[in-house]
Amino acid sequence: AVEALRDTGIRGVHASMGPHFGDWDKQWPGDLTRLKEKYFHSDDQLLTLRLATLATDEIAGPALAYGPELARVAKDLGIGVSVDAVFGTASSEVILNWAKDGILGSDVTLIHATGLTPEAWKAMGESGTTVALAPTSDAQIGLETAIPAVDEALSVGIRPGLSIDVEVALASDMFTQMRALHAIQRMRAVNAAHGTGRQPVRITTHDVLDFATLQGARTNGLAGVTGSLTPGKKADLLVIQAEDLNNMPLNDPIGTLVLGSDARNISTVLINGEPRKWDGQVLDVDLPALRSEVHASREYVLNTHAA
């Protein structure tokens, strides 16, 4: 997985977790030391290592549930922590325990954070814990309340990043995540104020663009490296054609980007200043060969049965 990320030439984060199910040799999390020494020996490289874990033992048992032991592993290695499946009452309770144990903070990212209690959000805000919302996943898969908790995050001073969650099953681009969150939050705001005479408190296109860029970098521990056009950061850029058929004419750049554009409008991608897509064409990828490999992989998965 690490080598595949490296071969793409993108800036990426490998968050390592043990398998949820089945028999395995229990080399995780001890094997993180080997991974770091082999693949993550420099702070000035495209790939970053994090420890991935689950919020509770409900899905895969206690070995993968975040707590003082896994927090100690991450601290000893000097890496961040990504906590998945953060939902509802059970996760709210363990968040309060983590706060008491002092293992929340800016190096910890809670993914989804759906259906949490106000007390849990208060602990997260006070500790500076980061959050990655999954707007389309929560709604389409039906996770907990199915409502991305952007208002809850903002109320305690957390500006969240955005997550696709499951790229093989959901739209895999940030344009979709931005638009979905923008629409859902504004729907909630107007609905809450309807008939009361109050003005709805609505997020803006500026907000969701910030969530998808700078806050996305921050939730992955990369705010000092990427996520904004800032002197001293790396040149990770998307160039979007503002006068394409589906989004012309250009008036408000951020409004056009968030509400009018999609992935087909990205003409150029620079990673660390190096072009990975240019003039609408992905570079250094043999698409016919890749397509054949993808089809062969699918056939193998569908036609191979476990003993």
PDB file of C-alpha atoms in Angstrom:
ATOM      1  CA  ALA A   1       0.000   0.000   0.000  1.00  0.00           C
ATOM      2  CA  VAL A   2       2.820   2.405   0.852  1.00  0.00           C
ATOM      3  CA  GLU A   3       4.680   1.588  -2.353  1.00  0.00           C
ATOM      4  CA  ALA A   4       1.496   2.123  -4.389  1.00  0.00           C
ATOM      5  CA  LEU A   5       1.060   5.572  -2.852  1.00  0.00           C
ATOM      6  CA  ARG A   6       4.708   6.352  -3.553  1.00  0.00           C
ATOM      7  CA  ASP A   7       4.424   5.230  -7.171  1.00  0.00           C
ATOM      8  CA  THR A   8       1.536   7.627  -7.847  1.00  0.00           C
ATOM      9  CA  GLY A   9       3.720  10.648  -7.097  1.00  0.00           C
ATOM     10  CA  ILE A  10       0.997  12.272  -4.992  1.00  0.00           C
ATOM     11  CA  ARG A  11       1.301  13.709  -1.517  1.00  0.00           C
ATOM     12  CA  GLY A  12      -0.308  11.064   0.635  1.00  0.00           C
ATOM     13  CA  VAL A  13      -0.846   9.791   4.156  1.00  0.00           C
ATOM     14  CA  HIS A  14      -0.637   6.101   4.978  1.00  0.00           C
ATOM     15  CA  ALA A  15      -2.597   5.438   8.166  1.00  0.00           C
ATOM     16  CA  SER A  16      -1.703   1.923   9.314  1.00  0.00           C
ATOM     17  CA  MET A  17      -4.220  -0.318  11.071  1.00  0.00           C
ATOM     18  CA  GLY A  18      -4.487  -4.029  11.795  1.00  0.00           C
ATOM     19  CA  PRO A  19      -7.148  -6.103  10.003  1.00  0.00           C
ATOM     20  CA  HIS A  20     -10.692  -5.898  11.359  1.00  0.00           C
ATOM     21  CA  PHE A  21     -11.480  -9.583  10.849  1.00  0.00           C
ATOM     22  CA  GLY A  22      -9.900 -12.954  10.131  1.00  0.00           C
ATOM     23  CA  ASP A  23      -6.667 -14.599  11.212  1.00  0.00           C
ATOM     24  CA  TRP A  24      -3.464 -12.567  11.144  1.00  0.00           C
ATOM     25  CA  ASP A  25      -0.065 -12.647  12.811  1.00  0.00           C
ATOM     26  CA  LYS A  26      -0.681  -9.716  15.182  1.00  0.00           C
ATOM     27  CA  GLN A  27       2.374  -7.773  13.967  1.00  0.00           C
ATOM     28  CA  TRP A  28       0.507  -4.466  14.347  1.00  0.00           C
ATOM     29  CA  PRO A  29       1.126  -1.971  15.928  1.00  0.00           C
ATOM     30  CA  GLY A  30       4.681  -3.183  16.540  1.00  0.00           C
ATOM     31  CA  ASP A  31       5.385  -3.257  12.812  1.00  0.00           C
ATOM     32  CA  LEU A  32       4.878   0.510  12.614  1.00  0.00           C
ATOM     33  CA  THR A  33       8.507   0.934  13.666  1.00  0.00           C
ATOM     34  CA  ARG A  34       9.685  -1.059  10.635  1.00  0.00           C
ATOM     35  CA  LEU A  35       7.330   0.851   8.330  1.00  0.00           C
ATOM     36  CA  LYS A  36       8.599   4.188   9.579  1.00  0.00           C
ATOM     37  CA  GLU A  37      12.266   3.228   9.255  1.00  0.00           C
ATOM     38  CA  LYS A  38      11.812   1.760   5.771  1.00  0.00           C
ATOM     39  CA  TYR A  39       9.473   4.265   4.118  1.00  0.00           C
ATOM     40  CA  PHE A  40       9.157   7.388   6.299  1.00  0.00           C
ATOM     41  CA  HIS A  41      12.717   8.281   7.240  1.00  0.00           C
ATOM     42  CA  SER A  42      12.465  11.946   6.189  1.00  0.00           C
ATOM     43  CA  ASP A  43      10.179  14.795   7.239  1.00  0.00           C
ATOM     44  CA  ASP A  44      10.598  16.342   3.780  1.00  0.00           C
ATOM     45  CA  GLN A  45       8.968  13.704   1.607  1.00  0.00           C
ATOM     46  CA  LEU A  46       5.617  13.258  -0.105  1.00  0.00           C
ATOM     47  CA  LEU A  47       4.346  10.460   2.142  1.00  0.00           C
ATOM     48  CA  THR A  48       3.466  10.698   5.834  1.00  0.00           C
ATOM     49  CA  LEU A  49       2.771   7.920   8.329  1.00  0.00           C
ATOM     50  CA  ARG A  50      -0.063   7.918  10.841  1.00  0.00           C
ATOM     51  CA  LEU A  51      -1.539   5.334  13.192  1.00  0.00           C
ATOM     52  CA  ALA A  52      -5.104   4.340  12.284  1.00  0.00           C
ATOM     53  CA  THR A  53      -7.494   2.984  14.872  1.00  0.00           C
ATOM     54  CA  LEU A  54     -11.183   2.649  15.695  1.00  0.00           C
ATOM     55  CA  ALA A  55     -13.101   4.560  18.336  1.00  0.00           C
ATOM     56  CA  THR A  56     -14.506   1.585  20.246  1.00  0.00           C
ATOM     57  CA  ASP A  57     -14.334  -2.202  20.393  1.00  0.00           C
ATOM     58  CA  GLU A  58     -17.782  -2.641  18.788  1.00  0.00           C
ATOM     59  CA  ILE A  59     -16.509  -3.401  15.270  1.00  0.00           C
ATOM     60  CA  ALA A  60     -13.281  -5.353  15.660  1.00  0.00           C
ATOM     61  CA  GLY A  61     -12.609  -5.886  19.349  1.00  0.00           C
ATOM     62  CA  PRO A  62     -10.362  -4.076  21.831  1.00  0.00           C
ATOM     63  CA  ALA A  63      -7.048  -4.498  19.962  1.00  0.00           C
ATOM     64  CA  LEU A  64      -7.957  -1.830  17.401  1.00  0.00           C
ATOM     65  CA  ALA A  65      -9.779   0.550  19.778  1.00  0.00           C
ATOM     66  CA  TYR A  66      -8.013   3.830  20.557  1.00  0.00           C
ATOM     67  CA  GLY A  67      -6.807   4.283  24.113  1.00  0.00           C
ATOM     68  CA  PRO A  68      -3.697   5.009  26.214  1.00  0.00           C
ATOM     69  CA  GLU A  69      -1.687   2.085  24.791  1.00  0.00           C
ATOM     70  CA  LEU A  70      -2.108   3.047  21.131  1.00  0.00           C
ATOM     71  CA  ALA A  71      -1.679   6.723  22.014  1.00  0.00           C
ATOM     72  CA  ARG A  72       1.680   5.809  23.585  1.00  0.00           C
ATOM     73  CA  VAL A  73       2.750   3.962  20.415  1.00  0.00           C
ATOM     74  CA  ALA A  74       1.960   7.018  18.281  1.00  0.00           C
ATOM     75  CA  LYS A  75       3.730   9.372  20.685  1.00  0.00           C
ATOM     76  CA  ASP A  76       6.866   7.207  20.791  1.00  0.00           C
ATOM     77  CA  LEU A  77       6.983   7.179  16.982  1.00  0.00           C
ATOM     78  CA  GLY A  78       6.149  10.872  16.682  1.00  0.00           C
ATOM     79  CA  ILE A  79       3.159  10.291  14.387  1.00  0.00           C
ATOM     80  CA  GLY A  80      -0.458  11.407  14.372  1.00  0.00           C
ATOM     81  CA  VAL A  81      -3.548   9.289  14.973  1.00  0.00           C
ATOM     82  CA  SER A  82      -6.610   8.862  12.750  1.00  0.00           C
ATOM     83  CA  VAL A  83      -9.638   7.402  14.574  1.00  0.00           C
ATOM     84  CA  ASP A  84     -12.383   5.966  12.378  1.00  0.00           C
ATOM     85  CA  ALA A  85     -15.985   4.960  13.153  1.00  0.00           C
ATOM     86  CA  VAL A  86     -16.557   7.763  15.664  1.00  0.00           C
ATOM     87  CA  PHE A  87     -20.339   7.475  16.151  1.00  0.00           C
ATOM     88  CA  GLY A  88     -23.011   7.988  18.753  1.00  0.00           C
ATOM     89  CA  THR A  89     -23.229   7.310  22.471  1.00  0.00           C
ATOM     90  CA  ALA A  90     -20.461   4.722  22.740  1.00  0.00           C
ATOM     91  CA  SER A  91     -17.949   6.970  20.999  1.00  0.00           C
ATOM     92  CA  SER A  92     -19.101   9.951  23.068  1.00  0.00           C
ATOM     93  CA  GLU A  93     -18.330   8.045  26.241  1.00  0.00           C
ATOM     94  CA  VAL A  94     -14.841   7.016  25.165  1.00  0.00           C
ATOM     95  CA  ILE A  95     -14.064  10.566  23.991  1.00  0.00           C
ATOM     96  CA  LEU A  96     -14.681  11.779  27.544  1.00  0.00           C
ATOM     97  CA  ASN A  97     -12.363   9.017  28.796  1.00  0.00           C
ATOM     98  CA  TRP A  98      -9.697  10.074  26.296  1.00  0.00           C
ATOM     99  CA  ALA A  99     -10.006  13.643  27.540  1.00  0.00           C
ATOM    100  CA  LYS A 100      -9.454  12.477  31.133  1.00  0.00           C
ATOM    101  CA  ASP A 101      -6.442  10.421  29.978  1.00  0.00           C
ATOM    102  CA  GLY A 102      -4.994  13.398  28.105  1.00  0.00           C
ATOM    103  CA  ILE A 103      -4.853  11.604  24.759  1.00  0.00           C
ATOM    104  CA  LEU A 104      -6.916  14.038  22.696  1.00  0.00           C
ATOM    105  CA  GLY A 105      -5.236  16.901  20.861  1.00  0.00           C
ATOM    106  CA  SER A 106      -4.325  18.446  17.523  1.00  0.00           C
ATOM    107  CA  ASP A 107      -2.426  15.316  16.461  1.00  0.00           C
ATOM    108  CA  VAL A 108      -5.618  13.221  16.769  1.00  0.00           C
ATOM    109  CA  THR A 109      -8.266  13.229  14.029  1.00  0.00           C
ATOM    110  CA  LEU A 110     -11.765  11.852  14.650  1.00  0.00           C
ATOM    111  CA  ILE A 111     -13.455  10.675  11.450  1.00  0.00           C
ATOM    112  CA  HIS A 112     -17.251  11.099  11.010  1.00  0.00           C
ATOM    113  CA  ALA A 113     -17.979  12.393  14.554  1.00  0.00           C
ATOM    114  CA  THR A 114     -21.662  11.749  13.849  1.00  0.00           C
ATOM    115  CA  GLY A 115     -24.310  11.716  16.570  1.00  0.00           C
ATOM    116  CA  LEU A 116     -21.972  12.731  19.402  1.00  0.00           C
ATOM    117  CA  THR A 117     -23.145  14.324  22.658  1.00  0.00           C
ATOM    118  CA  PRO A 118     -22.583  18.004  23.481  1.00  0.00           C
ATOM    119  CA  GLU A 119     -20.230  16.926  26.282  1.00  0.00           C
ATOM    120  CA  ALA A 120     -18.060  15.005  23.820  1.00  0.00           C
ATOM    121  CA  TRP A 121     -17.925  17.984  21.463  1.00  0.00           C
ATOM    122  CA  LYS A 122     -16.937  20.248  24.348  1.00  0.00           C
ATOM    123  CA  ALA A 123     -14.023  17.953  25.222  1.00  0.00           C
ATOM    124  CA  MET A 124     -12.938  17.845  21.595  1.00  0.00           C
ATOM    125  CA  GLY A 125     -13.055  21.611  21.234  1.00  0.00           C
ATOM    126  CA  GLU A 126     -11.164  22.269  24.445  1.00  0.00           C
ATOM    127  CA  SER A 127      -8.411  19.819  23.502  1.00  0.00           C
ATOM    128  CA  GLY A 128      -7.939  21.099  19.938  1.00  0.00           C
ATOM    129  CA  THR A 129      -8.792  17.708  18.474  1.00  0.00           C
ATOM    130  CA  THR A 130      -9.325  17.733  14.707  1.00  0.00           C
ATOM    131  CA  VAL A 131     -12.330  16.299  12.866  1.00  0.00           C
ATOM    132  CA  ALA A 132     -12.873  14.928   9.368  1.00  0.00           C
ATOM    133  CA  LEU A 133     -16.523  14.947   8.312  1.00  0.00           C
ATOM    134  CA  ALA A 134     -17.841  12.491   5.693  1.00  0.00           C
ATOM    135  CA  PRO A 135     -20.864  14.310   4.212  1.00  0.00           C
ATOM    136  CA  THR A 136     -21.908  11.834   1.524  1.00  0.00           C
ATOM    137  CA  SER A 137     -20.926   8.690   3.427  1.00  0.00           C
ATOM    138  CA  ASP A 138     -22.972   9.522   6.530  1.00  0.00           C
ATOM    139  CA  ALA A 139     -26.058  10.183   4.417  1.00  0.00           C
ATOM    140  CA  GLN A 140     -25.788   7.421   1.807  1.00  0.00           C
ATOM    141  CA  ILE A 141     -24.585   4.586   4.035  1.00  0.00           C
ATOM    142  CA  GLY A 142     -26.824   5.704   6.912  1.00  0.00           C
ATOM    143  CA  LEU A 143     -24.287   6.163   9.690  1.00  0.00           C
ATOM    144  CA  GLU A 144     -25.759   7.069  13.102  1.00  0.00           C
ATOM    145  CA  THR A 145     -27.888  10.219  12.573  1.00  0.00           C
ATOM    146  CA  ALA A 146     -26.709  10.409   8.914  1.00  0.00           C
ATOM    147  CA  ILE A 147     -26.187  14.171   9.340  1.00  0.00           C
ATOM    148  CA  PRO A 148     -22.637  15.546   9.012  1.00  0.00           C
ATOM    149  CA  ALA A 149     -21.912  17.417  12.240  1.00  0.00           C
ATOM    150  CA  VAL A 150     -20.590  20.670  10.812  1.00  0.00           C
ATOM    151  CA  ASP A 151     -22.678  22.905  13.109  1.00  0.00           C
ATOM    152  CA  GLU A 152     -21.607  20.933  16.157  1.00  0.00           C
ATOM    153  CA  ALA A 153     -17.955  21.250  15.159  1.00  0.00           C
ATOM    154  CA  LEU A 154     -18.123  24.979  14.473  1.00  0.00           C
ATOM    155  CA  SER A 155     -19.951  25.613  17.761  1.00  0.00           C
ATOM    156  CA  VAL A 156     -16.880  24.436  19.724  1.00  0.00           C
ATOM    157  CA  GLY A 157     -14.317  26.145  17.501  1.00  0.00           C
ATOM    158  CA  ILE A 158     -13.403  23.174  15.318  1.00  0.00           C
ATOM    159  CA  ARG A 159     -13.136  23.840  11.592  1.00  0.00           C
ATOM    160  CA  PRO A 160     -13.408  20.349  10.111  1.00  0.00           C
ATOM    161  CA  GLY A 161     -11.744  18.732   7.151  1.00  0.00           C
ATOM    162  CA  LEU A 162     -13.693  16.647   4.643  1.00  0.00           C
ATOM    163  CA  SER A 163     -13.523  12.925   3.953  1.00  0.00           C
ATOM    164  CA  ILE A 164     -14.821  10.795   1.092  1.00  0.00           C
ATOM    165  CA  ASP A 165     -14.672   7.723   3.346  1.00  0.00           C
ATOM    166  CA  VAL A 166     -15.169   4.932   0.790  1.00  0.00           C
ATOM    167  CA  GLU A 167     -13.873   5.775  -2.673  1.00  0.00           C
ATOM    168  CA  VAL A 168     -15.026   2.499  -4.229  1.00  0.00           C
ATOM    169  CA  ALA A 169     -18.645   3.171  -3.287  1.00  0.00           C
ATOM    170  CA  LEU A 170     -19.037   6.965  -3.175  1.00  0.00           C
ATOM    171  CA  ALA A 171     -18.114   9.983  -5.296  1.00  0.00           C
ATOM    172  CA  SER A 172     -14.341  10.268  -4.963  1.00  0.00           C
ATOM    173  CA  ASP A 173     -13.887  14.016  -5.475  1.00  0.00           C
ATOM    174  CA  MET A 174     -13.903  16.983  -3.112  1.00  0.00           C
ATOM    175  CA  PHE A 175     -16.273  18.988  -5.287  1.00  0.00           C
ATOM    176  CA  THR A 176     -19.052  16.547  -4.343  1.00  0.00           C
ATOM    177  CA  GLN A 177     -18.157  16.689  -0.650  1.00  0.00           C
ATOM    178  CA  MET A 178     -18.130  20.491  -0.634  1.00  0.00           C
ATOM    179  CA  ARG A 179     -21.472  20.785  -2.407  1.00  0.00           C
ATOM    180  CA  ALA A 180     -23.136  18.108  -0.291  1.00  0.00           C
ATOM    181  CA  LEU A 181     -22.046  19.699   2.984  1.00  0.00           C
ATOM    182  CA  HIS A 182     -22.935  23.190   1.755  1.00  0.00           C
ATOM    183  CA  ALA A 183     -26.460  22.080   0.828  1.00  0.00           C
ATOM    184  CA  ILE A 184     -27.083  19.951   3.935  1.00  0.00           C
ATOM    185  CA  GLN A 185     -25.953  22.609   6.413  1.00  0.00           C
ATOM    186  CA  ARG A 186     -27.931  25.375   4.728  1.00  0.00           C
ATOM    187  CA  MET A 187     -31.014  23.158   4.606  1.00  0.00           C
ATOM    188  CA  ARG A 188     -30.671  22.508   8.351  1.00  0.00           C
ATOM    189  CA  ALA A 189     -30.135  26.215   9.078  1.00  0.00           C
ATOM    190  CA  VAL A 190     -33.180  27.379   7.128  1.00  0.00           C
ATOM    191  CA  ASN A 191     -35.335  24.588   8.518  1.00  0.00           C
ATOM    192  CA  ALA A 192     -34.370  25.447  12.113  1.00  0.00           C
ATOM    193  CA  ALA A 193     -35.250  29.114  11.611  1.00  0.00           C
ATOM    194  CA  HIS A 194     -38.408  28.577   9.569  1.00  0.00           C
ATOM    195  CA  GLY A 195     -41.433  30.238  11.129  1.00  0.00           C
ATOM    196  CA  THR A 196     -39.432  31.711  14.034  1.00  0.00           C
ATOM    197  CA  GLY A 197     -38.466  35.081  12.582  1.00  0.00           C
ATOM    198  CA  ARG A 198     -34.775  34.287  13.226  1.00  0.00           C
ATOM    199  CA  GLN A 199     -32.149  34.591  10.510  1.00  0.00           C
ATOM    200  CA  PRO A 200     -30.647  31.249   9.460  1.00  0.00           C
ATOM    201  CA  VAL A 201     -26.970  30.797  10.348  1.00  0.00           C
ATOM    202  CA  ARG A 202     -25.587  29.425   7.108  1.00  0.00           C
ATOM    203  CA  ILE A 203     -22.095  28.406   6.068  1.00  0.00           C
ATOM    204  CA  THR A 204     -20.708  29.790   2.805  1.00  0.00           C
ATOM    205  CA  THR A 205     -18.810  28.602  -0.240  1.00  0.00           C
ATOM    206  CA  HIS A 206     -15.714  30.127   1.380  1.00  0.00           C
ATOM    207  CA  ASP A 207     -16.234  27.833   4.388  1.00  0.00           C
ATOM    208  CA  VAL A 208     -16.496  24.587   2.455  1.00  0.00           C
ATOM    209  CA  LEU A 209     -13.509  25.462   0.268  1.00  0.00           C
ATOM    210  CA  ASP A 210     -11.525  26.052   3.462  1.00  0.00           C
ATOM    211  CA  PHE A 211     -12.712  22.696   4.838  1.00  0.00           C
ATOM    212  CA  ALA A 212     -11.620  20.884   1.655  1.00  0.00           C
ATOM    213  CA  THR A 213      -8.181  22.515   1.483  1.00  0.00           C
ATOM    214  CA  LEU A 214      -6.484  24.056   4.510  1.00  0.00           C
ATOM    215  CA  GLN A 215      -8.553  22.188   7.100  1.00  0.00           C
ATOM    216  CA  GLY A 216      -8.105  18.944   5.192  1.00  0.00           C
ATOM    217  CA  ALA A 217      -4.351  19.453   5.396  1.00  0.00           C
ATOM    218  CA  ARG A 218      -4.578  20.318   9.087  1.00  0.00           C
ATOM    219  CA  THR A 219      -6.575  17.200   9.955  1.00  0.00           C
ATOM    220  CA  ASN A 220      -3.818  15.138   8.337  1.00  0.00           C
ATOM    221  CA  GLY A 221      -1.029  16.943  10.169  1.00  0.00           C
ATOM    222  CA  LEU A 222       0.078  18.768   7.013  1.00  0.00           C
ATOM    223  CA  ALA A 223      -1.082  22.359   7.589  1.00  0.00           C
ATOM    224  CA  GLY A 224       2.506  23.587   7.603  1.00  0.00           C
ATOM    225  CA  VAL A 225       3.209  21.865   4.295  1.00  0.00           C
ATOM    226  CA  THR A 226       0.175  22.245   2.042  1.00  0.00           C
ATOM    227  CA  GLY A 227      -3.491  23.265   1.924  1.00  0.00           C
ATOM    228  CA  SER A 228      -3.089  26.946   1.069  1.00  0.00           C
ATOM    229  CA  LEU A 229      -1.189  29.274  -1.259  1.00  0.00           C
ATOM    230  CA  THR A 230       1.267  30.463   1.367  1.00  0.00           C
ATOM    231  CA  PRO A 231       4.976  31.359   0.989  1.00  0.00           C
ATOM    232  CA  GLY A 232       7.104  28.535   2.346  1.00  0.00           C
ATOM    233  CA  LYS A 233       4.587  25.767   1.711  1.00  0.00           C
ATOM    234  CA  LYS A 234       4.953  23.145  -1.006  1.00  0.00           C
ATOM    235  CA  ALA A 235       3.459  23.790  -4.439  1.00  0.00           C
ATOM    236  CA  ASP A 236       0.522  21.362  -4.395  1.00  0.00           C
ATOM    237  CA  LEU A 237      -1.902  22.990  -6.827  1.00  0.00           C
ATOM    238  CA  LEU A 238      -4.994  22.271  -8.858  1.00  0.00           C
ATOM    239  CA  VAL A 239      -5.518  24.542 -11.872  1.00  0.00           C
ATOM    240  CA  ILE A 240      -9.191  24.791 -12.815  1.00  0.00           C
ATOM    241  CA  GLN A 241     -10.525  26.196 -16.059  1.00  0.00           C
ATOM    242  CA  ALA A 242     -13.010  28.891 -15.081  1.00  0.00           C
ATOM    243  CA  GLU A 243     -14.313  29.477 -18.604  1.00  0.00           C
ATOM    244  CA  ASP A 244     -15.251  25.895 -19.458  1.00  0.00           C
ATOM    245  CA  LEU A 245     -18.739  25.278 -20.799  1.00  0.00           C
ATOM    246  CA  ASN A 246     -20.231  24.160 -17.483  1.00  0.00           C
ATOM    247  CA  ASN A 247     -19.020  27.050 -15.309  1.00  0.00           C
ATOM    248  CA  MET A 248     -18.555  30.165 -17.480  1.00  0.00           C
ATOM    249  CA  PRO A 249     -18.617  33.134 -17.185  1.00  0.00           C
ATOM    250  CA  LEU A 250     -16.277  33.762 -14.279  1.00  0.00           C
ATOM    251  CA  ASN A 251     -17.687  36.216 -11.730  1.00  0.00           C
ATOM    252  CA  ASP A 252     -17.022  34.894  -8.231  1.00  0.00           C
ATOM    253  CA  PRO A 253     -14.000  32.511  -8.313  1.00  0.00           C
ATOM    254  CA  ILE A 254     -14.881  30.682  -5.089  1.00  0.00           C
ATOM    255  CA  GLY A 255     -18.553  30.380  -5.999  1.00  0.00           C
ATOM    256  CA  THR A 256     -17.586  29.056  -9.435  1.00  0.00           C
ATOM    257  CA  LEU A 257     -15.149  26.577  -7.914  1.00  0.00           C
ATOM    258  CA  VAL A 258     -17.551  25.208  -5.295  1.00  0.00           C
ATOM    259  CA  LEU A 259     -20.910  25.352  -7.073  1.00  0.00           C
ATOM    260  CA  GLY A 260     -20.028  25.191 -10.770  1.00  0.00           C
ATOM    261  CA  SER A 261     -16.899  23.114 -11.246  1.00  0.00           C
ATOM    262  CA  ASP A 262     -16.079  19.428 -11.111  1.00  0.00           C
ATOM    263  CA  ALA A 263     -13.116  17.153 -11.752  1.00  0.00           C
ATOM    264  CA  ARG A 264     -13.301  17.497 -15.549  1.00  0.00           C
ATOM    265  CA  ASN A 265     -12.404  21.185 -15.188  1.00  0.00           C
ATOM    266  CA  ILE A 266      -9.025  20.404 -13.576  1.00  0.00           C
ATOM    267  CA  SER A 267      -6.521  20.995 -16.359  1.00  0.00           C
ATOM    268  CA  THR A 268      -3.307  20.793 -14.342  1.00  0.00           C
ATOM    269  CA  VAL A 269      -2.152  19.158 -11.119  1.00  0.00           C
ATOM    270  CA  LEU A 270       1.172  20.063  -9.493  1.00  0.00           C
ATOM    271  CA  ILE A 271       2.517  18.020  -6.572  1.00  0.00           C
ATOM    272  CA  ASN A 272       5.511  19.566  -4.849  1.00  0.00           C
ATOM    273  CA  GLY A 273       5.855  21.708  -7.971  1.00  0.00           C
ATOM    274  CA  GLU A 274       6.009  18.698 -10.301  1.00  0.00           C
ATOM    275  CA  PRO A 275       3.250  18.249 -12.920  1.00  0.00           C
ATOM    276  CA  ARG A 276       1.165  15.085 -12.528  1.00  0.00           C
ATOM    277  CA  LYS A 277      -1.558  16.265 -14.909  1.00  0.00           C
ATOM    278  CA  TRP A 278      -0.985  18.772 -17.695  1.00  0.00           C
ATOM    279  CA  ASP A 279      -3.335  20.285 -20.267  1.00  0.00           C
ATOM    280  CA  GLY A 280      -6.046  17.854 -19.220  1.00  0.00           C
ATOM    281  CA  GLN A 281      -3.899  14.735 -19.486  1.00  0.00           C
ATOM    282  CA  VAL A 282      -2.678  12.600 -16.569  1.00  0.00           C
ATOM    283  CA  LEU A 283       1.080  12.115 -16.953  1.00  0.00           C
ATOM    284  CA  ASP A 284       3.199   8.966 -16.631  1.00  0.00           C
ATOM    285  CA  VAL A 285       0.190   6.631 -16.626  1.00  0.00           C
ATOM    286  CA  ASP A 286      -0.505   4.056 -19.338  1.00  0.00           C
ATOM    287  CA  LEU A 287      -4.294   4.213 -19.143  1.00  0.00           C
ATOM    288  CA  PRO A 288      -5.021   1.230 -21.452  1.00  0.00           C
ATOM    289  CA  ALA A 289      -2.645  -0.958 -19.423  1.00  0.00           C
ATOM    290  CA  LEU A 290      -4.108   0.312 -16.161  1.00  0.00           C
ATOM    291  CA  ARG A 291      -7.617  -0.383 -17.400  1.00  0.00           C
ATOM    292  CA  SER A 292      -6.643  -3.967 -18.242  1.00  0.00           C
ATOM    293  CA  GLU A 293      -5.127  -4.443 -14.779  1.00  0.00           C
ATOM    294  CA  VAL A 294      -8.241  -3.060 -13.096  1.00  0.00           C
ATOM    295  CA  HIS A 295     -10.526  -5.387 -15.051  1.00  0.00           C
ATOM    296  CA  ALA A 296      -8.290  -8.374 -14.322  1.00  0.00           C
ATOM    297  CA  SER A 297      -8.273  -7.499 -10.629  1.00  0.00           C
ATOM    298  CA  ARG A 298     -12.062  -7.289 -10.553  1.00  0.00           C
ATOM    299  CA  GLU A 299     -12.412 -10.679 -12.271  1.00  0.00           C
ATOM    300  CA  TYR A 300      -9.962 -12.212  -9.805  1.00  0.00           C
ATOM    301  CA  VAL A 301     -11.896 -10.877  -6.804  1.00  0.00           C
ATOM    302  CA  LEU A 302     -15.276 -11.954  -8.154  1.00  0.00           C
ATOM    303  CA  ASN A 303     -14.144 -15.425  -9.203  1.00  0.00           C
ATOM    304  CA  THR A 304     -11.844 -16.368  -6.322  1.00  0.00           C
ATOM    305  CA  HIS A 305     -13.518 -18.084  -3.405  1.00  0.00           C
ATOM    306  CA  ALA A 306     -12.018 -18.592   0.016  1.00  0.00           C
ATOM    307  CA  ALA A 307     -11.377 -22.186   0.969  1.00  0.00           C
TER     308      ALA A 307
END
